[in-house]
Amino acid sequence: MLLSSLNPLAVAKGADIPNAVTIDGVTLSRGDLLGAATSVAERVARADRVAILAEPTVSTVLAVVGCLIAGVTAVPVPPDSGAAEQAHILADSGVQAWLGKAPEGTGLPVVPVRAHARSWHTYPEPDPGATAFILYTSGTTGLPKGVVLSRAAIAAGLDALADAWSWTSNDVLVHGLPLFHVHGLILGVLGALRVGSPLIHTGKPTPQAYAAASGTLYFGVPTVWSRIVEDPTAAKQLADARLLVSGSAPLPVPVFEKLRELTGHAPVERYGMSETMITLSTRVDGERRPGWVGTAVRGVSTRLRDEAGNPVPHDGESVGGLQLSGPMLFDGYLNRPEVTAESFTADGWFKTGDAAVIDADGFHRIVGRESVDLIKSGGYRIGAGEVETALLGHPEVAEAAVVGLPDPDLGQRIVAFVVLRGPAGADTERDLIDHVAQQLSVHKRPREIRVVDALPRNAMGKVQKKLLAQ
């Protein structure tokens, strides 16, 4: 049973513990966290929306929790955002001030966050339908869009994960993820505070930092886990953990298998978006299948549809657009009613934009974005993800990204961008193409291999395929 308090999204009720949050080399007890955050709440209680420069610091955590206590909408701003992106976020969100640290030259008022200030004023729990956060998407299709998330949606999402992962106050969560995104901020900070488990934020998610943290529950993106398995000494230090969780992008099967070999743990994979939080996950007590992201969490329903809106069978092979419904869905895109309307079906299901397959047992496999990862070649519908998985199974391939490029004969031809572990040989391209043809159907083989030094990624480690396609 989850602990709760007057502000269940802020700090779980319970006896004071000395290590509620450790971040940026500072540790706060539960009492210190609540007292300092309530002091922040007193300073912003009359505001509507405030911006938070989401660096991994105590100031950021106190700012976020203070907003939740006061019922003020928080707008996390990526600390590495460029001037144009930052200006767009501030103007689009309509924030009235910066809470905590602010960029140089800002024209907005700045409300300080004082880590040593304390207040024990009691605030009533805000309305569950009130907006807790406006999170801005990565902006791969133009300017970033503001995703409006209510308190009720966040609570539902966190409670469903606590159920799926048996996450309790006995856990110690460790991660080093950015605090402007669902993964690092909502799951990685609010999840721990809601459940009542201590949080250790490592600053950067290095193998050495994870190994030294001695947690029971670890969050990471595939890049983090890839680096950890390349450091066997650090990886073996995670053997005493209870659960290793991977998300934000598909975990390559070879990394999954190596992680299991080195730590004794098959990682939990899950799927979510800023708009939905986490809706699919393998369970702590269920099957963990490499390349699959599990079943719908509590309260979520899923379905597949083709381009005409017709049902796609759940046979583990047929690819369709993933649609879902559930209590953790967002309230829409800020100032974008037309885009919001286009994102939902007539009967109220959210169109994720991701292509997936579902098997008879309700297990889901994400094959990529419909816009860039669903490749239509020679009359076949091919998921880029399965081609990438096959390529990553080749010993010479360190990273792979597959896209469909225009082709006058096939419609689209499959092109693979790969990062190799060593120099390319004269037969490397042919070897990789043949490897995929042997692992999958022949029509799924790449028609072209392009060797690159690195793949373009965003702040969350996701490959930016639109840059490759260009």
Short mmCIF file of C-alpha atoms in Angstrom, two decimals, residues 284-464:
data_model
loop_
_atom_site.label_atom_id
_atom_site.label_comp_id
_atom_site.label_asym_id
_atom_site.label_seq_id
_atom_site.Cartn_x
_atom_site.Cartn_y
_atom_site.Cartn_z
CA VAL A 284 8.83 -7.74 -11.29
CA ASP A 285 7.02 -11.08 -11.00
CA GLY A 286 6.55 -11.67 -14.73
CA GLU A 287 8.41 -12.65 -17.87
CA ARG A 288 11.24 -10.40 -19.06
CA ARG A 289 11.65 -10.93 -22.77
CA PRO A 290 14.57 -9.23 -24.58
CA GLY A 291 13.30 -6.64 -27.07
CA TRP A 292 9.80 -6.51 -25.58
CA VAL A 293 8.40 -3.88 -23.20
CA GLY A 294 5.86 -6.04 -21.40
CA THR A 295 2.17 -5.65 -20.75
CA ALA A 296 -0.12 -2.72 -19.99
CA VAL A 297 0.24 -1.36 -16.46
CA ARG A 298 -2.76 -1.05 -14.18
CA GLY A 299 -5.55 1.04 -15.70
CA VAL A 300 -4.15 1.07 -19.27
CA SER A 301 -5.72 -0.45 -22.40
CA THR A 302 -3.93 -0.76 -25.74
CA ARG A 303 -4.80 -1.55 -29.35
CA LEU A 304 -3.22 -1.52 -32.83
CA ARG A 305 -4.65 0.18 -35.91
CA ASP A 306 -3.55 0.40 -39.55
CA GLU A 307 -3.43 3.58 -41.64
CA ALA A 308 -7.18 3.29 -42.38
CA GLY A 309 -8.05 2.86 -38.72
CA ASN A 310 -8.78 -0.84 -39.02
CA PRO A 311 -7.83 -3.27 -36.21
CA VAL A 312 -4.47 -5.05 -36.52
CA PRO A 313 -4.36 -8.55 -35.01
CA HIS A 314 -2.47 -9.18 -31.78
CA ASP A 315 -0.49 -12.08 -33.20
CA GLY A 316 3.04 -11.04 -32.28
CA GLU A 317 3.93 -10.33 -35.92
CA SER A 318 1.54 -7.79 -37.44
CA VAL A 319 2.69 -4.18 -37.14
CA GLY A 320 0.24 -1.39 -36.41
CA GLY A 321 0.02 2.06 -34.89
CA LEU A 322 -0.14 1.83 -31.10
CA GLN A 323 -3.10 3.53 -29.45
CA LEU A 324 -3.88 3.58 -25.75
CA SER A 325 -6.15 4.87 -23.03
CA GLY A 326 -5.63 5.22 -19.30
CA PRO A 327 -5.76 7.59 -16.32
CA MET A 328 -2.15 8.79 -16.72
CA LEU A 329 -2.67 10.47 -20.09
CA PHE A 330 -1.94 14.16 -20.50
CA ASP A 331 -4.59 16.89 -20.78
CA GLY A 332 -3.40 18.09 -24.18
CA TYR A 333 -0.74 20.25 -25.79
CA LEU A 334 -0.58 23.78 -24.40
CA ASN A 335 -1.98 26.35 -26.84
CA ARG A 336 -2.33 23.66 -29.53
CA PRO A 337 -6.00 22.58 -29.60
CA GLU A 338 -5.79 21.43 -33.22
CA VAL A 339 -2.72 19.26 -32.58
CA THR A 340 -4.35 17.86 -29.44
CA ALA A 341 -7.49 16.94 -31.37
CA GLU A 342 -5.45 15.25 -34.10
CA SER A 343 -3.67 13.15 -31.49
CA PHE A 344 -6.83 11.40 -30.35
CA THR A 345 -9.22 9.12 -32.19
CA ALA A 346 -12.92 9.87 -32.42
CA ASP A 347 -13.55 7.39 -29.62
CA GLY A 348 -10.96 8.92 -27.31
CA TRP A 349 -7.82 6.79 -27.73
CA PHE A 350 -4.43 8.50 -27.84
CA LYS A 351 -2.43 7.89 -31.01
CA THR A 352 1.14 7.41 -29.79
CA GLY A 353 2.72 7.64 -33.24
CA ASP A 354 4.69 4.50 -32.45
CA ALA A 355 4.50 1.28 -34.46
CA ALA A 356 4.24 -1.91 -32.41
CA VAL A 357 3.25 -5.54 -32.32
CA ILE A 358 1.24 -7.23 -29.56
CA ASP A 359 1.17 -10.97 -29.00
CA ALA A 360 -1.67 -13.15 -27.74
CA ASP A 361 -0.47 -12.77 -24.14
CA GLY A 362 -0.55 -8.97 -24.32
CA PHE A 363 3.21 -8.53 -24.59
CA HIS A 364 4.25 -5.48 -26.61
CA ARG A 365 7.24 -4.86 -28.85
CA ILE A 366 7.87 -1.33 -30.11
CA VAL A 367 9.34 -1.29 -33.61
CA GLY A 368 9.76 2.49 -33.78
CA ARG A 369 8.02 5.69 -34.76
CA GLU A 370 5.43 5.36 -37.50
CA SER A 371 6.89 8.42 -39.20
CA VAL A 372 10.51 7.21 -39.45
CA ASP A 373 10.63 3.60 -38.24
CA LEU A 374 7.77 1.99 -40.11
CA ILE A 375 9.40 1.31 -43.47
CA LYS A 376 7.29 0.35 -46.47
CA SER A 377 9.60 -1.42 -48.87
CA GLY A 378 8.53 -3.52 -51.83
CA GLY A 379 5.01 -3.88 -50.46
CA TYR A 380 6.16 -5.01 -47.01
CA ARG A 381 5.73 -3.16 -43.70
CA ILE A 382 9.04 -3.44 -41.83
CA GLY A 383 9.88 -2.18 -38.35
CA ALA A 384 13.29 -0.52 -38.19
CA GLY A 385 13.71 -1.77 -34.64
CA GLU A 386 13.90 -5.43 -35.56
CA VAL A 387 16.53 -4.73 -38.22
CA GLU A 388 18.55 -2.74 -35.68
CA THR A 389 18.31 -5.60 -33.19
CA ALA A 390 19.63 -8.03 -35.79
CA LEU A 391 22.53 -5.71 -36.64
CA LEU A 392 23.44 -5.27 -32.97
CA GLY A 393 23.77 -9.02 -32.72
CA HIS A 394 26.77 -8.86 -35.05
CA PRO A 395 30.07 -8.73 -33.12
CA GLU A 396 31.45 -5.84 -35.19
CA VAL A 397 28.48 -3.50 -34.58
CA ALA A 398 28.49 -1.20 -31.55
CA GLU A 399 25.48 0.96 -32.52
CA ALA A 400 22.92 0.89 -35.32
CA ALA A 401 20.09 3.04 -36.63
CA VAL A 402 17.89 2.04 -39.56
CA VAL A 403 15.80 4.37 -41.71
CA GLY A 404 13.80 4.14 -44.89
CA LEU A 405 14.96 6.40 -47.72
CA PRO A 406 13.03 7.10 -50.92
CA ASP A 407 13.57 4.52 -53.66
CA PRO A 408 12.03 4.66 -57.17
CA ASP A 409 11.59 0.89 -57.31
CA LEU A 410 10.85 -0.20 -53.73
CA GLY A 411 9.13 2.93 -52.48
CA GLN A 412 11.59 2.97 -49.59
CA ARG A 413 14.90 1.19 -49.27
CA ILE A 414 16.29 0.10 -45.92
CA VAL A 415 19.49 1.97 -45.04
CA ALA A 416 21.48 1.18 -41.91
CA PHE A 417 23.82 3.63 -40.19
CA VAL A 418 26.28 1.72 -38.01
CA VAL A 419 29.06 2.51 -35.57
CA LEU A 420 31.65 -0.26 -35.70
CA ARG A 421 33.83 -1.58 -32.89
CA GLY A 422 36.86 -1.49 -35.20
CA PRO A 423 37.81 -0.36 -38.71
CA ALA A 424 35.59 -1.39 -41.61
CA GLY A 425 36.89 -4.12 -43.86
CA ALA A 426 36.41 -4.63 -47.56
CA ASP A 427 33.54 -7.07 -46.92
CA THR A 428 31.94 -5.38 -43.92
CA GLU A 429 28.90 -4.08 -45.80
CA ARG A 430 28.15 -7.41 -47.44
CA ASP A 431 28.71 -9.29 -44.17
CA LEU A 432 26.23 -7.08 -42.30
CA ILE A 433 23.59 -7.29 -45.03
CA ASP A 434 23.91 -11.08 -45.16
CA HIS A 435 23.78 -11.28 -41.37
CA VAL A 436 20.39 -9.54 -41.30
CA ALA A 437 19.08 -11.65 -44.20
CA GLN A 438 19.98 -14.78 -42.24
CA GLN A 439 18.45 -13.54 -38.98
CA LEU A 440 15.25 -12.11 -40.48
CA SER A 441 13.32 -12.42 -43.70
CA VAL A 442 15.35 -11.56 -46.79
CA HIS A 443 13.13 -8.58 -47.63
CA LYS A 444 14.10 -7.00 -44.28
CA ARG A 445 17.81 -6.81 -45.11
CA PRO A 446 19.40 -3.36 -45.51
CA ARG A 447 20.07 -2.38 -49.10
CA GLU A 448 22.85 -0.08 -47.95
CA ILE A 449 25.20 0.16 -44.95
CA ARG A 450 26.71 3.53 -44.01
CA VAL A 451 29.50 3.47 -41.44
CA VAL A 452 29.56 6.57 -39.19
CA ASP A 453 31.65 7.65 -36.21
CA ALA A 454 28.60 8.37 -34.02
CA LEU A 455 24.82 8.53 -34.18
CA PRO A 456 23.10 11.88 -33.50
CA ARG A 457 21.28 11.74 -30.16
CA ASN A 458 19.18 14.11 -28.07
CA ALA A 459 19.63 14.80 -24.35
CA MET A 460 17.80 11.60 -23.41
CA GLY A 461 20.04 9.46 -25.58
CA LYS A 462 17.46 8.86 -28.30
CA VAL A 463 18.79 8.63 -31.85
CA GLN A 464 17.54 11.53 -33.98
#
